[in-house]
Amino acid sequence: MEVQGSSASYNEADVQALVVPVFQGEKTEDGLLKELDKAAGGLVSSVLESEELKGKEGETAYLHVSNSNGLKARRLLLVGVGQQEDYGAASLSQMAGTAIRFLRGKSVKTIAIVPRAKGDAGKVASTVVEGAFIGIFEPDKYRTEDKEKREIERLVVVVEGGDENALNRGVERGRIVGEALNLTRDMANEPGGHLTPTGMAERAREMANEFGLSIDVLDESRMTQEGMGALLSVSRGSDEPAKLIVLKYTPPYSAEPPETDLLALVGKGITFDSGGISLKPGENMELMKYDMTGGATVIGAMRAIAQLKPPLSVLGIAACSENLPSGKATKPGDVVTAMTGKTIEVINTDAEGRLVLADAISYAKTLGATRIVDMATLTGAVSVALGDVNVGILGTDQALIDELIEAAQEVGEKFWQLPLDKEYSRQIKSDIADIKNVGGRRAGTITAAAFLKEFADGVSWAHLDIAGTAWGEDAKPYRSKGPTGTAVRALINFIERDARGKAADDEAAA
Ligand code: BES
Ligand code: ZN
Ligand code: ZN
């Protein structure tokens, strides 16, 4: 899909279909809808008056405007976007996704969207393009029949009178972010038998080579040398070796003075989680192919960072392993020693994410990370607490957490903080080792984070539990069922905001 910005009038857009959002209860008395109504010979007011379209989110009305008065597009799609005062990044992005999915179904190839959003033209354009890329993704790679073959060739974002440069930069940013997000979704959708830890390392390597990131992949012998007993205990039951993928983005020009701060993104990359000896029930076990979404989120975000080139270095680490039962597998009750020397009693082999993350976080520290944001499909408990609406966020640095929540909000994502009081750490005390890997039935998401905290001491740290939000159980008008790519946009925005803050600090210091 080719994307472009236009600051000319929507009348001029040389496309098959024009997309216009409609607010709840909006009429054609004035403004854009009045103009369109005129061009469409009264069809817009007729649709609104008949209440076929009330402007509720996700509603659509599709019009053919054959005798159009000055309108180049011969088709008009009205998309409901809800209350005007709530029209922010989330509804803007969803409007674009809904439009793309709807029009693709009608075999339309070229589309112009008039976002009708206030604010910076570049931001608006980026959000629209991101939403369009989210909408276009179809998880049907393995279908040989009934595959979605209809493609959108060109999307134009029309912000009349908008700053042309800002608009074009926004459109380009939207493409970069949208493609990164779909890489994450594509990987999350891969069956465990197709995407193993080795496969993930290959995908990461291809991406790194294409976009100029440095990459190092630790194999099991190097992990043994590093003493990563926690990570290695998870892959022990599998014939597929674990891989620790380490990506690094360095800005094209060296920062002056040299950077003292290093941000690391760390993701859980369990390419299939059967539970191990603590085997999961069969129902829905197939979904545990997406237990590597944290790792894929890191890889997706790093892909975008490599192209957006913010002026700060970023490490991206994905801890990849399978979690399977076998005669060699770690058993409940076994004690393993993490890279830091801390001993862990493995009560439940299904609580494996925290084991791989423990060593990945420690390794990030040895590489000089001073701030760590980890992300993982870590606990079923986060779905109980927050459903599929909010990502759970916890950590030790409130300023970092606040920044992440704000960065998420700005791009239409939702992060909700859970507490991490020291009292919760009592639940992971072991009778025979330093700590144990489960903390009982209560506060499951928090005790999982309390476990990670043991390894994130000395740095500024935040943890995202994306187990409830990484997978959409139903299709929505704006995206397919399946992997959602949640947190990719938030992380990219967080890094860009952080870089802007740094740039401002540097200026103030100079
Ligand atoms: N990968 C799962 C968590 C999960 C559940 C992700 C559902 C996505 C959807 C994780 O490894 C796990 O099994 N966690 C256990 C921990 C328990 C044994 C303490 C859980 O949440 O039940
Ligand atoms: Zn598990
Ligand atoms: Zn898991």
XYZ file of C-alpha atoms and ligand atoms in Angstrom:
534
model
C 0.000 0.000 0.000
C 1.468 3.296 -1.143
C 0.712 6.155 1.248
C 0.879 9.886 0.662
C -0.238 13.162 2.198
C -2.125 15.959 0.473
C -2.787 19.487 1.666
C -5.027 20.224 -1.314
C -8.810 20.122 -1.156
C -10.522 16.737 -0.828
C -12.318 17.590 -4.078
C -9.042 17.183 -5.876
C -8.174 13.725 -4.577
C -7.879 11.492 -7.609
C -9.077 8.299 -5.960
C -11.966 5.891 -6.220
C -13.298 6.466 -2.732
C -13.364 9.326 -0.259
C -13.622 8.531 3.457
C -15.191 11.012 5.855
C -15.702 10.497 9.590
C -19.070 11.538 11.016
C -19.524 12.515 14.661
C -22.380 11.253 16.745
C -25.563 13.189 16.086
C -23.907 15.335 13.408
C -26.114 16.857 10.719
C -25.399 18.451 7.354
C -26.183 22.022 8.386
C -22.699 23.372 7.844
C -19.080 22.636 7.122
C -17.733 19.599 5.330
C -20.875 17.496 5.564
C -22.910 20.306 3.995
C -20.460 20.539 1.083
C -20.454 16.793 0.636
C -24.215 16.627 0.811
C -24.374 19.123 -2.004
C -21.813 17.236 -4.077
C -23.667 13.986 -3.456
C -27.043 15.410 -4.408
C -28.545 15.251 -0.915
C -27.539 11.649 -0.208
C -25.562 12.489 2.934
C -28.466 14.251 4.653
C -30.752 11.460 3.567
C -28.501 8.858 5.232
C -28.217 10.889 8.416
C -31.891 11.808 8.609
C -32.971 8.207 8.103
C -30.628 7.358 11.007
C -29.003 4.663 8.892
C -25.858 6.256 10.281
C -26.001 7.932 13.683
C -22.280 8.537 13.952
C -21.639 5.799 16.496
C -18.146 4.297 16.472
C -17.676 1.633 13.805
C -20.845 2.432 11.823
C -20.492 2.833 8.079
C -22.622 4.146 5.207
C -21.429 3.670 1.649
C -22.628 5.902 -1.181
C -22.093 5.911 -4.929
C -22.139 9.496 -6.085
C -22.376 9.165 -9.842
C -23.329 12.732 -10.741
C -20.908 14.183 -8.292
C -20.661 17.883 -8.233
C -16.967 18.620 -8.376
C -15.975 15.540 -6.407
C -13.403 13.419 -8.201
C -14.088 10.318 -6.101
C -17.217 8.502 -7.184
C -17.694 6.678 -3.917
C -18.152 8.139 -0.483
C -17.720 6.195 2.746
C -19.047 7.785 5.927
C -17.610 6.268 9.095
C -19.117 6.892 12.534
C -16.529 7.986 15.104
C -18.618 8.715 18.227
C -18.634 11.947 20.218
C -16.540 14.763 18.795
C -14.999 15.566 22.203
C -13.689 11.966 22.483
C -12.194 11.975 18.985
C -8.570 11.187 19.780
C -5.791 8.919 18.506
C -7.698 5.691 19.215
C -10.870 6.635 17.324
C -8.883 8.254 14.521
C -6.790 5.135 14.003
C -9.831 2.870 14.240
C -11.737 5.006 11.730
C -8.922 4.499 9.222
C -8.776 0.761 9.890
C -12.542 0.420 9.515
C -12.484 2.348 6.236
C -9.661 0.284 4.766
C -11.291 -3.020 5.694
C -14.690 -1.918 4.412
C -13.418 -0.583 1.092
C -11.115 -3.516 0.487
C -14.242 -5.669 0.704
C -15.710 -3.570 -2.110
C -12.609 -4.027 -4.287
C -11.690 -0.351 -4.058
C -8.001 0.230 -4.791
C -7.412 3.928 -4.180
C -8.669 5.821 -1.146
C -8.473 9.297 0.336
C -9.225 9.841 4.013
C -10.173 13.252 5.428
C -9.338 12.780 9.116
C -11.244 15.863 10.426
C -9.024 15.825 13.515
C -7.620 18.862 15.266
C -3.954 19.287 16.017
C -0.621 18.702 14.362
C -1.073 17.545 10.737
C 1.921 15.206 10.995
C 0.592 13.439 14.078
C -2.856 13.128 12.585
C -1.466 11.715 9.343
C 0.742 9.229 11.190
C -2.197 8.002 13.269
C -4.392 7.548 10.196
C -1.718 5.599 8.321
C -0.968 3.410 11.365
C -4.695 2.621 11.615
C -4.816 1.772 7.919
C -1.885 -0.654 8.238
C -3.521 -2.248 11.268
C -6.733 -2.624 9.287
C -5.099 -4.184 6.261
C -3.361 -6.988 8.164
C -4.935 -10.388 7.635
C -3.646 -13.446 9.538
C -4.398 -15.842 6.682
C -0.877 -16.710 5.602
C -1.509 -20.447 5.711
C -4.775 -20.383 3.786
C -4.736 -21.677 0.241
C -8.429 -20.946 -0.346
C -10.544 -17.902 0.530
C -7.417 -15.902 1.079
C -7.863 -12.137 1.245
C -6.297 -11.123 -2.051
C -7.786 -7.681 -2.515
C -5.141 -5.048 -1.937
C -5.358 -1.333 -1.438
C -2.908 0.286 -3.865
C -2.874 3.874 -2.659
C -3.993 5.784 0.412
C -4.011 9.583 0.513
C -4.408 11.455 3.809
C -6.013 14.813 3.100
C -5.391 17.640 5.558
C -6.520 20.698 3.672
C -4.111 23.607 4.180
C -1.912 21.478 6.454
C 1.860 21.956 6.520
C 3.008 19.854 3.575
C 6.346 18.842 5.139
C 4.829 17.864 8.461
C 2.146 15.946 6.630
C 4.608 13.978 4.534
C 6.808 13.223 7.541
C 3.706 12.051 9.409
C 2.609 9.780 6.597
C 6.097 8.276 6.394
C 6.224 7.784 10.156
C 2.809 6.111 10.016
C 4.052 3.686 7.393
C 7.149 2.847 9.439
C 5.148 2.297 12.622
C 2.391 0.386 10.812
C 4.840 -1.976 9.116
C 6.682 -2.559 12.406
C 3.430 -3.342 14.157
C 2.461 -5.814 11.456
C 5.850 -7.517 11.704
C 5.131 -8.093 15.396
C 1.640 -9.387 14.562
C 2.908 -11.614 11.797
C 5.452 -13.226 14.118
C 2.879 -13.616 16.924
C 0.612 -15.414 14.494
C 3.217 -17.987 13.469
C 2.602 -21.498 14.800
C 5.169 -22.797 17.278
C 6.245 -25.437 14.780
C 7.043 -22.767 12.211
C 8.620 -20.104 14.354
C 11.082 -21.610 16.809
C 13.650 -19.636 18.832
C 16.091 -20.231 15.948
C 13.454 -18.912 13.532
C 12.949 -15.818 15.645
C 16.686 -15.180 15.628
C 16.680 -15.515 11.827
C 13.790 -13.081 11.468
C 15.558 -10.638 13.791
C 18.796 -10.995 11.831
C 17.086 -10.324 8.497
C 15.437 -7.251 9.977
C 18.679 -6.015 11.570
C 20.598 -6.414 8.307
C 17.916 -4.681 6.300
C 17.687 -1.659 8.592
C 21.242 -1.370 9.882
C 20.981 -2.536 13.489
C 23.743 -4.492 15.147
C 22.776 -7.958 16.295
C 24.254 -10.624 18.511
C 22.520 -13.949 19.117
C 23.643 -15.919 22.149
C 23.354 -19.682 21.716
C 23.048 -22.128 24.589
C 26.799 -22.585 25.023
C 27.277 -18.851 25.459
C 24.318 -18.755 27.821
C 25.970 -21.524 29.830
C 29.183 -19.478 29.984
C 27.174 -16.498 31.210
C 25.543 -18.695 33.854
C 22.015 -18.167 32.605
C 20.575 -21.102 34.518
C 17.077 -19.635 34.724
C 16.687 -19.146 30.977
C 18.311 -22.497 30.173
C 16.039 -24.334 32.609
C 13.080 -23.475 30.367
C 14.538 -24.848 27.130
C 15.800 -28.031 28.765
C 12.669 -30.020 27.838
C 12.789 -28.978 24.193
C 14.816 -30.192 21.221
C 14.897 -26.612 19.966
C 17.752 -24.626 21.479
C 17.073 -21.319 23.227
C 18.326 -18.083 21.689
C 18.959 -14.737 23.304
C 18.607 -12.084 20.634
C 20.399 -8.800 21.296
C 19.716 -5.907 18.927
C 21.303 -2.522 19.227
C 20.407 0.770 17.677
C 23.055 3.490 17.810
C 22.203 6.972 16.482
C 23.930 7.809 13.189
C 25.916 10.609 14.857
C 27.558 10.168 18.245
C 25.962 12.045 21.074
C 28.010 14.774 22.760
C 28.732 14.295 25.612
C 28.803 10.462 25.455
C 25.587 8.846 26.599
C 25.556 7.659 30.172
C 21.985 6.470 30.009
C 21.056 3.336 28.043
C 17.490 2.201 27.511
C 16.797 -1.510 26.978
C 13.607 -3.138 25.773
C 13.425 -6.761 26.919
C 10.779 -9.209 25.690
C 9.551 -12.696 26.560
C 9.931 -14.898 23.510
C 8.383 -18.263 24.370
C 7.638 -19.587 20.895
C 5.357 -22.211 22.377
C 4.262 -22.531 25.989
C 2.817 -25.961 26.751
C 3.429 -25.335 30.441
C 6.239 -27.912 30.505
C 5.855 -30.679 33.110
C 3.171 -28.488 34.728
C 1.296 -29.105 31.482
C -1.496 -26.735 30.526
C -4.996 -28.074 29.793
C -5.571 -28.828 26.091
C -8.302 -26.270 25.540
C -6.911 -23.201 23.766
C -3.347 -24.458 24.146
C -2.822 -23.713 20.438
C -2.936 -20.019 21.325
C 0.265 -20.395 23.305
C 2.098 -19.816 20.026
C 1.703 -16.115 20.814
C 3.656 -16.397 24.047
C 6.564 -14.825 22.172
C 4.689 -11.576 21.582
C 6.872 -9.660 24.055
C 9.955 -10.634 22.041
C 8.205 -9.836 18.760
C 7.180 -6.469 20.208
C 10.833 -5.697 20.879
C 11.791 -6.739 17.341
C 8.949 -4.668 15.838
C 9.756 -1.588 17.898
C 13.475 -1.870 17.029
C 12.594 -2.066 13.328
C 10.765 1.251 13.593
C 13.509 2.831 15.714
C 16.105 1.865 13.100
C 14.152 3.861 10.522
C 13.038 6.788 12.661
C 16.601 7.289 13.927
C 15.998 9.072 17.245
C 19.154 10.575 18.847
C 19.546 7.985 21.613
C 20.857 4.438 21.762
C 18.432 1.586 22.389
C 19.044 -2.064 23.197
C 16.423 -4.640 22.209
C 16.599 -8.077 23.788
C 14.331 -11.061 23.113
C 14.661 -14.136 25.316
C 13.500 -17.005 23.123
C 12.757 -20.567 24.135
C 10.156 -23.292 23.856
C 8.535 -24.624 27.012
C 7.893 -28.340 26.529
C 7.755 -31.440 28.714
C 10.214 -34.293 28.137
C 12.497 -36.646 30.011
C 15.008 -33.831 30.221
C 12.601 -31.104 31.243
C 12.897 -29.135 34.444
C 10.659 -30.609 37.127
C 8.519 -28.820 39.669
C 10.664 -28.567 42.771
C 13.953 -28.237 40.892
C 16.259 -25.425 41.939
C 18.018 -23.409 39.255
C 20.639 -20.687 39.534
C 20.142 -17.458 37.638
C 22.943 -15.412 36.061
C 23.095 -13.188 39.145
C 23.741 -16.227 41.359
C 20.264 -16.060 42.858
C 18.688 -19.496 43.349
C 15.132 -20.162 42.236
C 12.864 -22.999 43.257
C 10.734 -23.832 40.233
C 7.354 -24.598 41.805
C 5.494 -24.531 38.498
C 7.203 -24.966 35.131
C 4.363 -23.010 33.521
C 5.643 -19.843 35.183
C 8.516 -19.864 32.679
C 8.308 -16.325 31.318
C 9.734 -14.802 34.469
C 12.610 -17.310 34.342
C 13.741 -16.313 30.860
C 13.215 -12.637 31.633
C 15.262 -12.849 34.838
C 18.412 -13.674 32.880
C 17.567 -11.381 29.974
C 17.165 -8.433 32.365
C 20.455 -9.324 34.091
C 22.180 -9.531 30.722
C 20.790 -6.122 29.708
C 22.417 -4.721 32.844
C 25.798 -6.234 31.963
C 25.502 -4.492 28.575
C 25.154 -1.180 30.393
C 21.379 -0.715 30.477
C 20.360 1.903 33.013
C 16.654 1.851 32.173
C 14.799 -1.345 31.352
C 11.290 -1.785 30.015
C 10.294 -5.420 29.742
C 7.185 -6.764 28.056
C 5.641 -10.188 28.281
C 2.519 -12.285 27.945
C 3.322 -13.150 31.522
C 0.173 -13.990 33.468
C -3.385 -15.145 32.897
C -4.134 -13.086 36.005
C -3.708 -9.813 34.113
C -6.760 -10.729 31.998
C -8.737 -11.361 35.168
C -7.743 -7.924 36.455
C -7.836 -5.787 33.305
C -9.475 -7.858 30.553
C -8.402 -7.176 26.993
C -8.590 -3.406 27.426
C -5.555 -2.334 29.441
C -1.957 -3.472 29.503
C -0.824 -3.973 33.114
C 2.181 -1.842 34.000
C 4.295 -2.167 37.141
C 7.802 -1.177 38.115
C 10.224 0.561 40.409
C 10.541 3.972 38.759
C 7.340 6.001 38.933
C 8.626 8.636 36.510
C 9.365 5.952 33.912
C 5.944 4.365 34.454
C 4.210 7.731 34.110
C 6.119 8.445 30.892
C 5.087 5.075 29.435
C 1.435 5.553 30.405
C 1.420 9.006 28.813
C 3.204 7.803 25.675
C 0.600 5.043 25.349
C -2.304 7.420 25.862
C -0.996 9.753 23.191
C -1.154 6.998 20.566
C -4.534 5.687 21.721
C -3.295 2.762 23.831
C -4.168 2.033 27.457
C -1.752 1.080 30.211
C -3.009 0.695 33.766
C -0.657 0.595 36.713
C -0.878 -2.115 39.367
C 0.854 -1.718 42.731
C 4.161 -3.370 43.559
C 4.510 -2.888 47.314
C 7.352 -4.772 48.940
C 4.852 -6.842 50.963
C 4.019 -8.831 47.808
C 7.584 -10.160 47.708
C 6.808 -12.290 50.765
C 4.697 -14.488 48.521
C 7.727 -15.565 46.490
C 9.949 -16.584 49.424
C 11.094 -20.182 49.048
C 11.631 -22.705 51.840
C 14.801 -24.056 50.258
C 16.122 -21.406 47.818
C 16.354 -17.612 47.587
C 13.028 -17.246 45.802
C 10.391 -19.388 44.093
C 8.817 -18.785 40.714
C 5.176 -18.600 41.792
C 3.510 -16.661 44.558
C 0.223 -18.497 44.993
C -3.233 -17.739 43.708
C -3.547 -14.168 44.890
C -2.256 -11.121 43.005
C -0.694 -13.260 40.251
C 0.336 -10.389 37.996
C 1.917 -8.524 40.889
C 3.861 -11.477 42.289
C 5.181 -12.190 38.776
C 6.449 -8.608 38.669
C 7.809 -8.949 42.213
C 9.848 -11.887 40.910
C 11.266 -9.788 38.045
C 12.031 -6.955 40.460
C 14.589 -9.249 42.123
C 16.630 -9.000 38.922
C 15.935 -5.379 38.027
C 17.499 -3.848 41.119
C 19.924 -1.007 40.569
C 18.250 0.208 37.376
C 15.152 2.126 36.562
C 12.596 -0.493 35.539
C 9.060 -0.938 34.233
C 7.253 -4.117 33.245
C 4.345 -4.501 30.818
C 2.094 -7.536 31.135
C 0.482 -7.875 27.707
C -1.090 -11.326 28.201
C -4.617 -9.892 28.103
C -4.144 -7.492 25.197
C -1.801 -9.212 22.735
C -4.529 -11.307 21.145
C -7.964 -10.185 19.972
C -10.523 -12.932 20.431
C -12.978 -11.334 18.016
C -12.600 -9.464 14.763
C -13.370 -5.747 15.005
C -14.471 -3.441 12.178
C -10.949 -1.952 12.309
C -8.838 -5.095 12.650
C -8.898 -8.834 12.175
C -9.168 -11.390 14.934
C -5.793 -12.490 16.312
C -2.555 -10.668 17.120
C -3.068 -7.004 17.972
C 0.455 -5.557 18.150
C -0.488 -3.782 21.389
C 2.338 -1.738 22.949
C 4.398 -1.420 19.749
C 3.056 2.071 19.053
C 3.348 3.106 22.689
C 6.986 2.015 22.911
C 7.989 3.771 19.712
C 6.281 6.934 20.895
C 7.909 6.602 24.306
C 11.360 6.418 22.723
C 10.698 9.365 20.414
C 9.387 11.466 23.296
C 12.356 10.461 25.390
C 14.725 11.481 22.588
C 12.956 14.840 22.248
C 13.301 15.363 26.000
C 17.001 14.551 25.749
C 17.440 16.942 22.854
C 15.772 19.690 24.908
C 18.014 18.895 27.906
C 21.120 19.037 25.701
C 20.053 22.396 24.340
C 19.468 23.767 27.826
C 22.917 22.532 28.920
C 24.684 24.059 25.903
N 2.117 -17.682 28.964
C 1.412 -17.819 30.178
C 0.504 -16.646 30.478
C -0.638 -16.437 29.519
C -1.882 -16.951 29.783
C -0.461 -15.681 28.386
C -2.919 -16.732 28.916
C -1.508 -15.454 27.516
C -2.740 -15.971 27.786
C 2.401 -17.944 31.345
O 3.614 -18.538 31.043
C 1.730 -18.797 32.377
O 1.430 -19.900 32.080
N 1.503 -18.226 33.547
C 0.840 -18.900 34.595
C 1.569 -18.593 35.871
C 1.152 -19.447 37.015
C 1.619 -20.862 36.818
C 1.748 -18.859 38.272
C -0.595 -18.430 34.645
O -0.832 -17.236 34.415
O -1.470 -19.237 34.894
Zn 3.580 -20.655 31.107
Zn 4.221 -18.321 29.053
